[in-house]
mmCIF file of C-alpha atoms in Angstrom:
data_model
loop_
_atom_site.group_PDB
_atom_site.id
_atom_site.type_symbol
_atom_site.label_atom_id
_atom_site.label_comp_id
_atom_site.label_asym_id
_atom_site.label_seq_id
_atom_site.Cartn_x
_atom_site.Cartn_y
_atom_site.Cartn_z
ATOM 1 C CA MET A 1141 -61.774 22.628 -79.844
ATOM 2 C CA LEU A 1142 -63.717 21.618 -76.738
ATOM 3 C CA ASP A 1143 -61.398 19.366 -74.842
ATOM 4 C CA SER A 1144 -62.950 19.789 -71.454
ATOM 5 C CA PRO A 1145 -66.570 19.568 -70.280
ATOM 6 C CA LEU A 1146 -65.902 22.706 -68.300
ATOM 7 C CA ASP A 1147 -65.589 24.873 -71.419
ATOM 8 C CA PRO A 1148 -69.267 24.994 -72.508
ATOM 9 C CA LEU A 1149 -70.250 25.590 -68.876
ATOM 10 C CA LEU A 1150 -67.760 28.438 -68.678
ATOM 11 C CA ALA A 1151 -69.022 29.972 -71.914
ATOM 12 C CA LEU A 1152 -72.620 29.756 -70.790
ATOM 13 C CA GLY A 1153 -71.682 31.104 -67.398
ATOM 14 C CA ILE A 1154 -69.970 34.132 -68.946
ATOM 15 C CA ILE A 1155 -72.984 34.996 -71.064
ATOM 16 C CA ALA A 1156 -75.404 34.425 -68.180
ATOM 17 C CA VAL A 1157 -73.398 36.571 -65.751
ATOM 18 C CA ALA A 1158 -72.971 39.353 -68.335
ATOM 19 C CA TRP A 1159 -76.691 39.381 -69.074
ATOM 20 C CA THR A 1160 -77.673 39.403 -65.400
ATOM 21 C CA SER A 1161 -75.149 42.117 -64.615
ATOM 22 C CA LEU A 1162 -76.493 44.409 -67.326
ATOM 23 C CA SER A 1163 -80.158 43.750 -66.646
ATOM 24 C CA SER A 1164 -80.261 43.929 -62.849
ATOM 25 C CA ARG A 1165 -82.179 46.843 -61.407
ATOM 26 C CA ASN A 1166 -79.955 47.149 -58.355
ATOM 27 C CA LEU A 1167 -76.618 48.753 -59.306
ATOM 28 C CA PHE A 1168 -74.814 47.000 -56.477
ATOM 29 C CA THR A 1169 -75.832 43.608 -57.844
ATOM 30 C CA GLY A 1170 -74.722 44.716 -61.279
ATOM 31 C CA VAL A 1171 -71.256 45.762 -60.033
ATOM 32 C CA ILE A 1172 -70.711 42.544 -58.061
ATOM 33 C CA LEU A 1173 -71.760 40.479 -61.080
ATOM 34 C CA PHE A 1174 -69.363 42.540 -63.200
ATOM 35 C CA ILE A 1175 -66.513 41.509 -60.886
ATOM 36 C CA VAL A 1176 -67.612 37.872 -61.200
ATOM 37 C CA PHE A 1177 -67.700 38.365 -64.984
ATOM 38 C CA GLY A 1178 -64.077 39.570 -64.854
ATOM 39 C CA LEU A 1179 -63.099 36.452 -62.921
ATOM 40 C CA LEU A 1180 -64.875 34.143 -65.406
ATOM 41 C CA MET A 1181 -63.243 35.977 -68.342
ATOM 42 C CA SER A 1182 -59.885 35.430 -66.712
ATOM 43 C CA LEU A 1183 -60.640 31.706 -66.535
ATOM 44 C CA ALA A 1184 -61.679 31.804 -70.201
ATOM 45 C CA TRP A 1185 -58.338 33.346 -71.125
ATOM 46 C CA VAL A 1186 -56.547 30.538 -69.271
ATOM 47 C CA ARG A 1187 -58.559 27.981 -71.260
ATOM 48 C CA LEU A 1188 -57.555 29.807 -74.459
ATOM 49 C CA ASP A 1189 -53.841 29.461 -73.527
ATOM 50 C CA ALA A 1190 -53.327 33.170 -72.870
ATOM 51 C CA PRO A 1191 -52.073 33.316 -69.246
ATOM 52 C CA ASP A 1192 -50.699 36.871 -69.570
ATOM 53 C CA ILE A 1193 -54.093 38.262 -70.499
ATOM 54 C CA ALA A 1194 -55.704 36.126 -67.773
ATOM 55 C CA LEU A 1195 -53.394 37.690 -65.170
ATOM 56 C CA ALA A 1196 -54.101 41.207 -66.464
ATOM 57 C CA GLU A 1197 -57.853 40.561 -66.578
ATOM 58 C CA ALA A 1198 -57.906 39.239 -63.031
ATOM 59 C CA ALA A 1199 -55.831 42.076 -61.617
ATOM 60 C CA ILE A 1200 -57.297 44.992 -63.606
ATOM 61 C CA GLY A 1201 -60.695 43.889 -64.842
ATOM 62 C CA ALA A 1202 -61.908 42.116 -61.738
ATOM 63 C CA GLY A 1203 -59.716 43.850 -59.175
ATOM 64 C CA ILE A 1204 -59.055 47.506 -59.804
ATOM 65 C CA THR A 1205 -62.092 48.215 -61.975
ATOM 66 C CA GLY A 1206 -64.268 46.455 -59.409
ATOM 67 C CA ALA A 1207 -62.848 48.600 -56.653
ATOM 68 C CA LEU A 1208 -63.388 51.799 -58.729
ATOM 69 C CA LEU A 1209 -66.989 50.826 -59.508
ATOM 70 C CA LEU A 1210 -67.771 49.986 -55.876
ATOM 71 C CA ASP A 1211 -66.267 53.259 -54.752
ATOM 72 C CA ALA A 1212 -68.323 55.172 -57.324
ATOM 73 C CA LEU A 1213 -71.415 53.240 -56.233
ATOM 74 C CA GLY A 1214 -70.776 54.256 -52.646
ATOM 75 C CA GLN A 1215 -70.977 57.857 -53.743
ATOM 76 C CA ILE A 1216 -74.125 57.700 -55.849
ATOM 77 C CA GLY A 1217 -76.172 55.094 -54.004
ATOM 78 C CA SER A 1218 -77.331 51.785 -55.397
ATOM 79 C CA ASP A 1219 -80.633 52.918 -56.775
ATOM 80 C CA GLY A 1220 -78.827 55.382 -58.977
ATOM 81 C CA ARG A 1221 -80.563 57.830 -61.293
ATOM 82 C CA GLU A 1222 -81.728 55.578 -64.075
ATOM 83 C CA ARG A 1223 -82.945 57.770 -66.919
ATOM 84 C CA ARG A 1224 -85.231 55.876 -69.243
ATOM 85 C CA ARG A 1225 -84.123 56.639 -72.750
ATOM 86 C CA PRO A 1226 -86.720 57.017 -75.561
ATOM 87 C CA PRO A 1227 -87.578 53.766 -77.327
ATOM 88 C CA HIS A 1228 -86.179 54.702 -80.731
ATOM 89 C CA LEU A 1229 -82.738 55.330 -79.192
ATOM 90 C CA ARG A 1230 -82.800 51.958 -77.480
ATOM 91 C CA TRP A 1231 -83.892 50.139 -80.637
ATOM 92 C CA GLY A 1232 -81.219 51.983 -82.607
ATOM 93 C CA ALA A 1233 -78.549 50.988 -80.103
ATOM 94 C CA ALA A 1234 -79.749 47.363 -80.192
ATOM 95 C CA ALA A 1235 -79.574 47.355 -84.007
ATOM 96 C CA VAL A 1236 -76.026 48.734 -83.996
ATOM 97 C CA GLY A 1237 -75.015 46.155 -81.363
ATOM 98 C CA ILE A 1238 -76.496 43.310 -83.379
ATOM 99 C CA ALA A 1239 -74.828 44.577 -86.585
ATOM 100 C CA VAL A 1240 -71.392 44.740 -84.885
ATOM 101 C CA ALA A 1241 -71.876 41.298 -83.337
ATOM 102 C CA GLY A 1242 -72.800 39.897 -86.756
ATOM 103 C CA LEU A 1243 -69.752 41.464 -88.370
ATOM 104 C CA LEU A 1244 -67.461 40.044 -85.683
ATOM 105 C CA THR A 1245 -68.991 36.594 -85.974
ATOM 106 C CA HIS A 1246 -68.552 36.666 -89.754
ATOM 107 C CA ALA A 1247 -64.940 37.798 -89.409
ATOM 108 C CA PHE A 1248 -64.247 35.103 -86.807
ATOM 109 C CA THR A 1249 -65.744 32.236 -88.766
ATOM 110 C CA ASP A 1250 -63.996 33.473 -91.902
ATOM 111 C CA LEU A 1251 -60.533 33.087 -90.334
ATOM 112 C CA PRO A 1252 -58.504 30.238 -91.832
ATOM 113 C CA ARG A 1253 -58.146 27.378 -89.393
ATOM 114 C CA ASP A 1254 -54.693 26.437 -88.138
ATOM 115 C CA ALA A 1255 -53.021 29.217 -90.065
ATOM 116 C CA GLY A 1256 -50.709 29.752 -87.106
ATOM 117 C CA GLY A 1257 -50.817 33.508 -87.475
ATOM 118 C CA MET A 1258 -47.581 35.190 -86.426
ATOM 119 C CA THR A 1259 -46.467 32.453 -84.000
ATOM 120 C CA GLY A 1260 -43.841 31.092 -86.375
ATOM 121 C CA ALA A 1261 -42.381 34.486 -87.181
ATOM 122 C CA VAL A 1262 -42.253 35.500 -83.515
ATOM 123 C CA ALA A 1263 -40.637 32.210 -82.505
ATOM 124 C CA ALA A 1264 -38.011 32.639 -85.209
ATOM 125 C CA ALA A 1265 -37.115 36.159 -84.056
ATOM 126 C CA LEU A 1266 -37.309 35.356 -80.316
ATOM 127 C CA PRO A 1267 -33.584 34.694 -79.726
ATOM 128 C CA GLU A 1268 -32.717 38.248 -80.849
ATOM 129 C CA SER A 1269 -35.398 39.911 -78.767
ATOM 130 C CA GLY A 1270 -33.580 39.866 -75.426
ATOM 131 C CA VAL A 1271 -36.274 37.964 -73.564
ATOM 132 C CA SER A 1272 -37.395 34.372 -73.747
ATOM 133 C CA HIS A 1273 -41.163 34.836 -73.462
ATOM 134 C CA ALA A 1274 -42.961 35.467 -76.730
ATOM 135 C CA VAL A 1275 -45.634 37.799 -75.334
ATOM 136 C CA THR A 1276 -43.120 40.092 -73.650
ATOM 137 C CA ALA A 1277 -40.992 40.086 -76.783
ATOM 138 C CA VAL A 1278 -43.962 41.252 -78.850
ATOM 139 C CA LEU A 1279 -45.114 43.825 -76.332
ATOM 140 C CA LEU A 1280 -41.794 45.384 -75.523
ATOM 141 C CA ASN A 1281 -39.649 44.809 -78.565
ATOM 142 C CA PHE A 1282 -41.434 43.994 -81.813
ATOM 143 C CA ARG A 1283 -44.504 46.143 -81.117
ATOM 144 C CA SER A 1284 -43.097 48.387 -78.424
ATOM 145 C CA TYR A 1285 -44.533 51.494 -80.119
ATOM 146 C CA ASP A 1286 -48.073 50.267 -79.330
ATOM 147 C CA THR A 1287 -47.154 49.653 -75.686
ATOM 148 C CA TRP A 1288 -45.656 53.127 -75.478
ATOM 149 C CA LEU A 1289 -48.891 54.649 -76.696
ATOM 150 C CA GLU A 1290 -50.903 52.538 -74.223
ATOM 151 C CA VAL A 1291 -48.806 54.015 -71.430
ATOM 152 C CA ALA A 1292 -49.601 57.453 -72.860
ATOM 153 C CA VAL A 1293 -53.330 56.612 -72.765
ATOM 154 C CA LEU A 1294 -53.075 55.783 -69.068
ATOM 155 C CA LEU A 1295 -51.276 59.054 -68.439
ATOM 156 C CA VAL A 1296 -54.022 60.986 -70.264
ATOM 157 C CA ALA A 1297 -56.661 59.193 -68.185
ATOM 158 C CA VAL A 1298 -55.039 60.085 -64.904
ATOM 159 C CA ILE A 1299 -54.545 63.700 -66.028
ATOM 160 C CA GLY A 1300 -58.233 63.823 -66.872
ATOM 161 C CA VAL A 1301 -59.308 62.485 -63.497
ATOM 162 C CA LEU A 1302 -56.957 64.762 -61.578
ATOM 163 C CA SER A 1303 -58.062 67.831 -63.573
ATOM 164 C CA LEU A 1304 -61.695 67.220 -62.582
ATOM 165 C CA ARG A 1305 -60.838 67.789 -58.938
ATOM 166 C CA ARG A 1306 -60.668 71.560 -59.486
ATOM 167 C CA GLY A 1307 -57.241 72.052 -57.940
ATOM 168 C CA VAL A 1308 -57.985 70.066 -54.811
ATOM 169 C CA GLY A 1309 -55.162 67.756 -53.660
ATOM 170 C CA LEU A 1310 -55.385 63.974 -53.674
ATOM 171 C CA SER A 1311 -55.096 63.449 -49.948
ATOM 172 C CA GLY A 1312 -58.425 63.333 -48.239
ATOM 173 C CA PRO A 1313 -59.369 65.327 -45.110
ATOM 174 C CA GLU A 1314 -57.276 64.933 -41.963
ATOM 175 C CA PRO A 1315 -58.399 61.752 -40.210
ATOM 176 C CA SER A 1316 -60.722 62.643 -37.375
ATOM 177 C CA GLY A 1317 -59.427 59.819 -35.196
ATOM 178 C CA ALA A 1318 -62.870 58.305 -34.912
ATOM 179 C CA ALA A 1319 -62.200 55.478 -37.331
ATOM 180 C CA ASP A 1320 -59.997 53.359 -35.046
ATOM 181 C CA ASP A 1321 -61.133 49.991 -36.364
ATOM 182 C CA PRO A 1322 -57.860 48.032 -36.370
ATOM 183 C CA MET A 1323 -58.998 45.223 -38.665
ATOM 184 C CA LEU A 1324 -58.472 46.750 -42.104
ATOM 185 C CA PRO A 1325 -55.137 48.475 -41.256
ATOM 186 C CA GLY A 1326 -54.012 45.218 -39.611
ATOM 187 C CA MET A 1327 -54.844 43.204 -42.674
ATOM 188 C CA ALA A 1328 -53.183 45.833 -44.871
ATOM 189 C CA ARG A 1329 -50.037 45.577 -42.774
ATOM 190 C CA VAL A 1330 -49.882 41.824 -43.458
ATOM 191 C CA LEU A 1331 -50.909 41.980 -47.137
ATOM 192 C CA LEU A 1332 -48.860 44.935 -48.373
ATOM 193 C CA PRO A 1333 -45.426 43.311 -48.188
ATOM 194 C CA VAL A 1334 -46.848 40.234 -49.922
ATOM 195 C CA MET A 1335 -48.385 42.395 -52.668
ATOM 196 C CA VAL A 1336 -45.153 44.314 -53.248
ATOM 197 C CA LEU A 1337 -43.304 40.992 -53.497
ATOM 198 C CA VAL A 1338 -45.863 39.518 -55.918
ATOM 199 C CA GLY A 1339 -45.818 42.691 -58.038
ATOM 200 C CA GLY A 1340 -42.050 42.706 -58.285
ATOM 201 C CA TYR A 1341 -42.033 38.971 -58.988
ATOM 202 C CA LEU A 1342 -44.577 39.318 -61.815
ATOM 203 C CA LEU A 1343 -42.462 42.098 -63.321
ATOM 204 C CA TRP A 1344 -39.286 40.027 -63.244
ATOM 205 C CA ARG A 1345 -41.048 36.874 -64.374
ATOM 206 C CA GLY A 1346 -42.280 38.526 -67.539
ATOM 207 C CA THR A 1347 -38.954 38.043 -69.197
ATOM 208 C CA HIS A 1348 -39.286 34.295 -69.342
ATOM 209 C CA ALA A 1349 -42.850 33.329 -68.426
ATOM 210 C CA PRO A 1350 -46.342 34.872 -68.196
ATOM 211 C CA GLY A 1351 -46.149 38.119 -66.305
ATOM 212 C CA GLY A 1352 -44.776 41.527 -67.129
ATOM 213 C CA ALA A 1353 -45.064 45.228 -66.433
ATOM 214 C CA PHE A 1354 -48.867 45.601 -66.691
ATOM 215 C CA GLN A 1355 -49.620 42.649 -64.433
ATOM 216 C CA GLY A 1356 -47.001 43.685 -61.855
ATOM 217 C CA GLY A 1357 -48.143 47.293 -62.020
ATOM 218 C CA ALA A 1358 -51.767 46.226 -61.503
ATOM 219 C CA VAL A 1359 -50.891 44.277 -58.372
ATOM 220 C CA LEU A 1360 -48.906 47.201 -57.010
ATOM 221 C CA GLY A 1361 -51.783 49.550 -57.887
ATOM 222 C CA SER A 1362 -54.107 47.271 -55.904
ATOM 223 C CA ALA A 1363 -51.674 47.589 -52.989
ATOM 224 C CA GLY A 1364 -52.003 51.345 -53.246
ATOM 225 C CA VAL A 1365 -55.805 51.096 -53.276
ATOM 226 C CA LEU A 1366 -55.659 48.874 -50.173
ATOM 227 C CA LEU A 1367 -53.490 51.461 -48.500
ATOM 228 C CA LEU A 1368 -56.059 54.150 -49.291
ATOM 229 C CA LEU A 1369 -58.949 52.015 -48.043
ATOM 230 C CA ALA A 1370 -57.123 51.284 -44.797
ATOM 231 C CA GLY A 1371 -57.149 54.988 -44.065
ATOM 232 C CA ASP A 1372 -53.571 55.891 -44.922
ATOM 233 C CA ARG A 1373 -52.901 59.089 -46.832
ATOM 234 C CA PRO A 1374 -49.858 58.295 -49.000
ATOM 235 C CA PHE A 1375 -50.300 61.324 -51.262
ATOM 236 C CA ALA A 1376 -50.015 63.655 -48.269
ATOM 237 C CA ARG A 1377 -46.441 62.515 -47.766
ATOM 238 C CA LEU A 1378 -45.420 62.423 -51.445
ATOM 239 C CA PRO A 1379 -43.957 65.663 -52.766
ATOM 240 C CA GLY A 1380 -45.919 66.973 -55.746
ATOM 241 C CA ALA A 1381 -42.960 67.033 -58.120
ATOM 242 C CA LEU A 1382 -42.023 63.447 -57.269
ATOM 243 C CA PHE A 1383 -45.617 62.343 -57.783
ATOM 244 C CA ARG A 1384 -45.872 63.967 -61.201
ATOM 245 C CA GLY A 1385 -42.430 62.707 -62.152
ATOM 246 C CA ALA A 1386 -43.319 59.124 -61.209
ATOM 247 C CA LEU A 1387 -46.571 59.306 -63.208
ATOM 248 C CA MET A 1388 -44.532 60.386 -66.212
ATOM 249 C CA ALA A 1389 -41.794 57.823 -65.645
ATOM 250 C CA GLY A 1390 -43.222 55.111 -67.878
ATOM 251 C CA LEU A 1391 -43.789 57.424 -70.835
ATOM 252 C CA ALA A 1392 -40.436 59.086 -70.278
ATOM 253 C CA GLY A 1393 -38.573 55.778 -69.951
ATOM 254 C CA PHE A 1394 -39.939 54.597 -73.247
ATOM 255 C CA GLY A 1395 -39.285 57.944 -74.873
ATOM 256 C CA LEU A 1396 -35.683 58.053 -73.685
ATOM 257 C CA ALA A 1397 -35.084 54.541 -74.966
ATOM 258 C CA ALA A 1398 -36.633 55.408 -78.320
ATOM 259 C CA LEU A 1399 -34.804 58.687 -78.798
ATOM 260 C CA GLY A 1400 -31.546 57.288 -77.490
ATOM 261 C CA LEU A 1401 -31.675 54.472 -79.996
ATOM 262 C CA LEU A 1402 -32.550 56.946 -82.724
ATOM 263 C CA ALA A 1403 -29.643 59.181 -81.783
ATOM 264 C CA SER A 1404 -27.235 56.237 -81.784
ATOM 265 C CA GLY A 1405 -28.168 55.561 -85.354
ATOM 266 C CA ARG A 1406 -30.022 52.282 -84.817
ATOM 267 C CA GLY A 1407 -33.505 53.510 -85.504
ATOM 268 C CA PHE A 1408 -36.618 54.421 -83.537
ATOM 269 C CA LEU A 1409 -37.192 51.719 -80.884
ATOM 270 C CA ALA A 1410 -35.015 49.235 -82.780
ATOM 271 C CA LEU A 1411 -33.474 47.352 -79.846
ATOM 272 C CA PRO A 1412 -30.044 45.904 -80.562
ATOM 273 C CA PRO A 1413 -30.044 42.171 -79.664
ATOM 274 C CA GLU A 1414 -27.060 42.340 -77.314
ATOM 275 C CA HIS A 1415 -28.597 45.051 -75.065
ATOM 276 C CA ALA A 1416 -32.290 44.345 -75.659
ATOM 277 C CA GLY A 1417 -32.803 42.434 -72.407
ATOM 278 C CA ALA A 1418 -31.388 45.216 -70.245
ATOM 279 C CA ILE A 1419 -33.303 47.958 -72.076
ATOM 280 C CA ILE A 1420 -36.552 46.012 -71.837
ATOM 281 C CA LEU A 1421 -36.082 45.457 -68.121
ATOM 282 C CA ALA A 1422 -35.263 49.115 -67.472
ATOM 283 C CA VAL A 1423 -38.303 50.293 -69.475
ATOM 284 C CA GLU A 1424 -40.535 47.730 -67.774
ATOM 285 C CA ILE A 1425 -39.487 48.948 -64.332
ATOM 286 C CA THR A 1426 -40.461 52.538 -65.170
ATOM 287 C CA VAL A 1427 -43.715 51.391 -66.762
ATOM 288 C CA THR A 1428 -44.602 49.295 -63.704
ATOM 289 C CA LEU A 1429 -43.974 52.219 -61.407
ATOM 290 C CA SER A 1430 -46.123 54.512 -63.546
ATOM 291 C CA ILE A 1431 -48.973 52.031 -63.831
ATOM 292 C CA ALA A 1432 -49.024 51.382 -60.076
ATOM 293 C CA LEU A 1433 -49.085 55.085 -59.247
ATOM 294 C CA THR A 1434 -51.627 55.811 -62.020
ATOM 295 C CA LEU A 1435 -54.075 53.204 -60.734
ATOM 296 C CA THR A 1436 -53.736 54.396 -57.131
ATOM 297 C CA ALA A 1437 -54.165 58.037 -58.255
ATOM 298 C CA LEU A 1438 -57.249 57.104 -60.294
ATOM 299 C CA PHE A 1439 -58.812 55.547 -57.224
ATOM 300 C CA ALA A 1440 -57.853 58.430 -54.970
ATOM 301 C CA GLY A 1441 -58.878 60.976 -57.557
ATOM 302 C CA ALA A 1442 -62.330 59.524 -57.967
ATOM 303 C CA ARG A 1443 -63.156 60.276 -54.332
ATOM 304 C CA GLN A 1444 -64.831 63.541 -53.481
ATOM 305 C CA PRO A 1445 -62.526 66.129 -51.854
ATOM 306 C CA ASP A 1446 -64.452 66.485 -48.619
ATOM 307 C CA GLY A 1447 -64.980 62.754 -48.231
ATOM 308 C CA THR A 1448 -68.744 62.867 -48.563
ATOM 309 C CA ALA A 1449 -71.003 61.934 -51.453
ATOM 310 C CA ALA A 1450 -72.014 64.776 -53.766
ATOM 311 C CA PRO A 1451 -73.550 63.365 -56.925
ATOM 312 C CA ASP A 1452 -74.540 66.700 -58.297
ATOM 313 C CA GLY A 1453 -71.013 68.055 -58.177
ATOM 314 C CA SER A 1454 -71.549 70.402 -55.266
ATOM 315 C CA ALA A 1455 -68.613 68.957 -53.371
ATOM 316 C CA GLY A 1456 -66.526 72.027 -53.997
ATOM 317 C CA SER A 1457 -68.895 74.248 -52.076
ATOM 318 C CA HIS A 1458 -68.697 72.124 -48.908
ATOM 319 C CA ARG A 1459 -64.975 72.450 -48.660
ATOM 320 C CA PRO A 1460 -63.973 74.347 -45.468
ATOM 321 C CA MET B 1079 -55.478 5.902 -60.561
ATOM 322 C CA SER B 1080 -53.186 5.427 -57.605
ATOM 323 C CA ALA B 1081 -54.143 5.556 -53.948
ATOM 324 C CA LEU B 1082 -52.875 9.138 -53.836
ATOM 325 C CA ASP B 1083 -55.243 10.088 -56.657
ATOM 326 C CA TRP B 1084 -58.179 8.593 -54.764
ATOM 327 C CA VAL B 1085 -57.267 10.603 -51.674
ATOM 328 C CA THR B 1086 -57.096 13.756 -53.821
ATOM 329 C CA VAL B 1087 -60.484 13.047 -55.342
ATOM 330 C CA THR B 1088 -61.991 12.483 -51.922
ATOM 331 C CA LEU B 1089 -60.551 15.716 -50.566
ATOM 332 C CA LEU B 1090 -61.715 17.699 -53.620
ATOM 333 C CA CYS B 1091 -65.223 16.235 -53.244
ATOM 334 C CA GLY B 1092 -65.176 17.220 -49.580
ATOM 335 C CA GLY B 1093 -64.132 20.712 -50.485
ATOM 336 C CA GLY B 1094 -66.873 20.828 -53.103
ATOM 337 C CA PHE B 1095 -69.421 19.733 -50.509
ATOM 338 C CA PHE B 1096 -68.500 22.663 -48.274
ATOM 339 C CA PHE B 1097 -68.737 25.111 -51.169
ATOM 340 C CA LEU B 1098 -72.193 23.710 -51.927
ATOM 341 C CA ALA B 1099 -73.212 24.028 -48.282
ATOM 342 C CA GLY B 1100 -71.924 27.608 -48.196
ATOM 343 C CA THR B 1101 -73.870 28.546 -51.318
ATOM 344 C CA LEU B 1102 -76.998 26.921 -49.910
ATOM 345 C CA GLY B 1103 -76.538 28.892 -46.684
ATOM 346 C CA LEU B 1104 -76.054 32.110 -48.681
ATOM 347 C CA LEU B 1105 -79.364 31.538 -50.448
ATOM 348 C CA ARG B 1106 -81.485 30.246 -47.588
ATOM 349 C CA PHE B 1107 -80.308 31.729 -44.298
ATOM 350 C CA PRO B 1108 -82.493 34.459 -42.859
ATOM 351 C CA ASP B 1109 -80.111 37.282 -42.027
ATOM 352 C CA ALA B 1110 -76.748 38.707 -42.987
ATOM 353 C CA HIS B 1111 -74.775 37.290 -40.045
ATOM 354 C CA ALA B 1112 -75.878 33.718 -40.640
ATOM 355 C CA ARG B 1113 -75.107 34.073 -44.350
ATOM 356 C CA LEU B 1114 -71.618 35.409 -43.541
ATOM 357 C CA HIS B 1115 -71.068 32.362 -41.318
ATOM 358 C CA ALA B 1116 -72.009 30.032 -44.185
ATOM 359 C CA LEU B 1117 -69.768 31.874 -46.656
ATOM 360 C CA THR B 1118 -66.683 31.804 -44.433
ATOM 361 C CA LYS B 1119 -67.227 28.056 -43.946
ATOM 362 C CA ALA B 1120 -66.849 27.728 -47.728
ATOM 363 C CA ASP B 1121 -63.681 29.771 -47.747
ATOM 364 C CA ASN B 1122 -62.114 28.146 -44.711
ATOM 365 C CA LEU B 1123 -62.891 24.440 -44.938
ATOM 366 C CA GLY B 1124 -63.931 24.237 -48.559
ATOM 367 C CA LEU B 1125 -60.852 25.923 -50.010
ATOM 368 C CA GLY B 1126 -58.672 24.242 -47.385
ATOM 369 C CA LEU B 1127 -59.788 20.741 -48.427
ATOM 370 C CA VAL B 1128 -59.393 21.592 -52.109
ATOM 371 C CA VAL B 1129 -55.872 22.997 -51.522
ATOM 372 C CA LEU B 1130 -54.966 19.936 -49.431
ATOM 373 C CA GLY B 1131 -56.084 17.637 -52.231
ATOM 374 C CA LEU B 1132 -54.062 19.623 -54.773
ATOM 375 C CA VAL B 1133 -50.977 19.736 -52.530
ATOM 376 C CA LEU B 1134 -50.878 15.930 -52.672
ATOM 377 C CA GLN B 1135 -50.617 16.230 -56.453
ATOM 378 C CA ALA B 1136 -48.038 19.034 -56.442
ATOM 379 C CA PRO B 1137 -44.831 18.383 -58.389
ATOM 380 C CA GLY B 1138 -42.624 19.845 -55.684
ATOM 381 C CA PRO B 1139 -42.495 21.621 -52.310
ATOM 382 C CA ALA B 1140 -42.404 25.057 -53.941
ATOM 383 C CA VAL B 1141 -45.745 24.548 -55.671
ATOM 384 C CA ALA B 1142 -47.223 23.062 -52.523
ATOM 385 C CA ALA B 1143 -46.056 26.056 -50.494
ATOM 386 C CA LYS B 1144 -47.617 28.449 -53.025
ATOM 387 C CA LEU B 1145 -50.927 26.591 -52.854
ATOM 388 C CA ILE B 1146 -50.954 26.778 -49.060
ATOM 389 C CA LEU B 1147 -50.034 30.475 -49.225
ATOM 390 C CA THR B 1148 -53.011 31.014 -51.549
ATOM 391 C CA TRP B 1149 -55.277 29.400 -48.975
ATOM 392 C CA LEU B 1150 -53.877 31.518 -46.138
ATOM 393 C CA LEU B 1151 -54.321 34.726 -48.150
ATOM 394 C CA ALA B 1152 -57.907 33.766 -49.040
ATOM 395 C CA LEU B 1153 -58.509 33.041 -45.352
ATOM 396 C CA LEU B 1154 -57.167 36.479 -44.346
ATOM 397 C CA ALA B 1155 -59.241 38.280 -46.960
ATOM 398 C CA SER B 1156 -62.468 36.434 -46.163
ATOM 399 C CA ALA B 1157 -62.083 36.842 -42.410
ATOM 400 C CA THR B 1158 -61.496 40.583 -42.712
ATOM 401 C CA SER B 1159 -64.334 41.162 -45.160
ATOM 402 C CA CYS B 1160 -66.666 39.071 -43.024
ATOM 403 C CA TYR B 1161 -65.814 41.242 -40.021
ATOM 404 C CA LEU B 1162 -66.302 44.488 -41.988
ATOM 405 C CA ILE B 1163 -69.592 43.398 -43.537
ATOM 406 C CA ALA B 1164 -70.873 42.186 -40.152
ATOM 407 C CA GLY B 1165 -69.939 45.562 -38.645
ATOM 408 C CA VAL B 1166 -71.846 47.462 -41.332
ATOM 409 C CA SER B 1167 -74.827 45.107 -40.989
ATOM 410 C CA ARG B 1168 -74.879 45.508 -37.233
ATOM 411 C CA GLY B 1169 -74.696 49.258 -37.595
ATOM 412 C CA ARG B 1170 -77.677 49.201 -39.943
ATOM 413 C CA ARG B 1171 -79.632 47.034 -37.540
ATOM 414 C CA GLU B 1172 -78.901 49.365 -34.665
ATOM 415 C CA ASP B 1173 -79.891 52.384 -36.748
ATOM 416 C CA ALA B 1174 -83.130 50.692 -37.627
ATOM 417 C CA SER B 1175 -84.111 49.658 -34.100
ATOM 418 C CA ALA B 1176 -82.687 52.530 -32.017
ATOM 419 C CA PRO B 1177 -84.927 55.592 -31.498
ATOM 420 C CA ARG B 1178 -83.659 58.593 -33.477
ATOM 421 C CA ASP B 1179 -83.996 62.100 -32.147
ATOM 422 C CA ALA B 1180 -84.642 64.387 -35.082
#
């Protein structure tokens, strides 16, 4: 099980960083340690032979979530409003946490060793799936219904965030021209083409090696976040209908594939082996587009409309 | 272990030394600008030596090119963030020392 001296160090490091992140008084320290935790988790996934999850964890867990948390922190201040909860609530929560941890440990140790799980069955069905990478085959063919619903969850999340802006658009205030620092826009100009290339590459690579729609979409979403941080206002140029259509594209792509297959008599999301590869690629492209735009919209939507911090929700009243 | 392996090990140890020095600087230097200087040393020379050592072990020019690209991207990111953090830190210092009128 432990075939490298690095593994126990990594495990201890993960626990130590998680504990320090949760227990630090300063919220900024906690957020930075959370980003480090995401990076260490991604290494752990690599050590567990799950490179797809490692890529997703690095891009989403450490990258986008870190950016969202730091942006939120910038609006509430690092001392935060820490409400001390009554002791019986805290002890109750600790008891529930310990009970769940105990249950999980029992379930984990109870698993039969070397049972192989579904690996054999997936490998046997892989030639008919249209792709040559087992993870993509499971995500987009054998269990595509689950992936479709995950895309729906993302759409619900972005609808929620956008609804909380009380009808205010996503583009921030007109730039005053005072922020002329060329460094961040200059870096963005160099990095954005690279990020688009990497995102597209990860999407294409998912058919035969670790990669896929979520990883590619996360990298493209990070590119969108970088664009926003560099002071650009991409949503000001994007027509509203196109924006909403692109957010829906992933869900719609999946839905069209499902209903089309149903109508042609094959069954709901039952991909025929001779066209499966093409259908999977088409659906993955729409899903990547949706995920990228969703993540960028989540970041943009979390910012206050008038660009200043208003932790008690009075931002609406400042709006000119 | 061939001669190439020994060179790789030496370069990796060199890179590790710079990471150690950068971490020590982060913990012990007195103010933000000195700490930034130490950190970017770790990114620049530390990562550079590590990447150089790994390039010697790369199975082909494509992998070697990707490793060097990783180093260049890390360099770009660390230089820009160092500049931005230094700007914020200098702004705070000026706010603290300059007289404020109401």
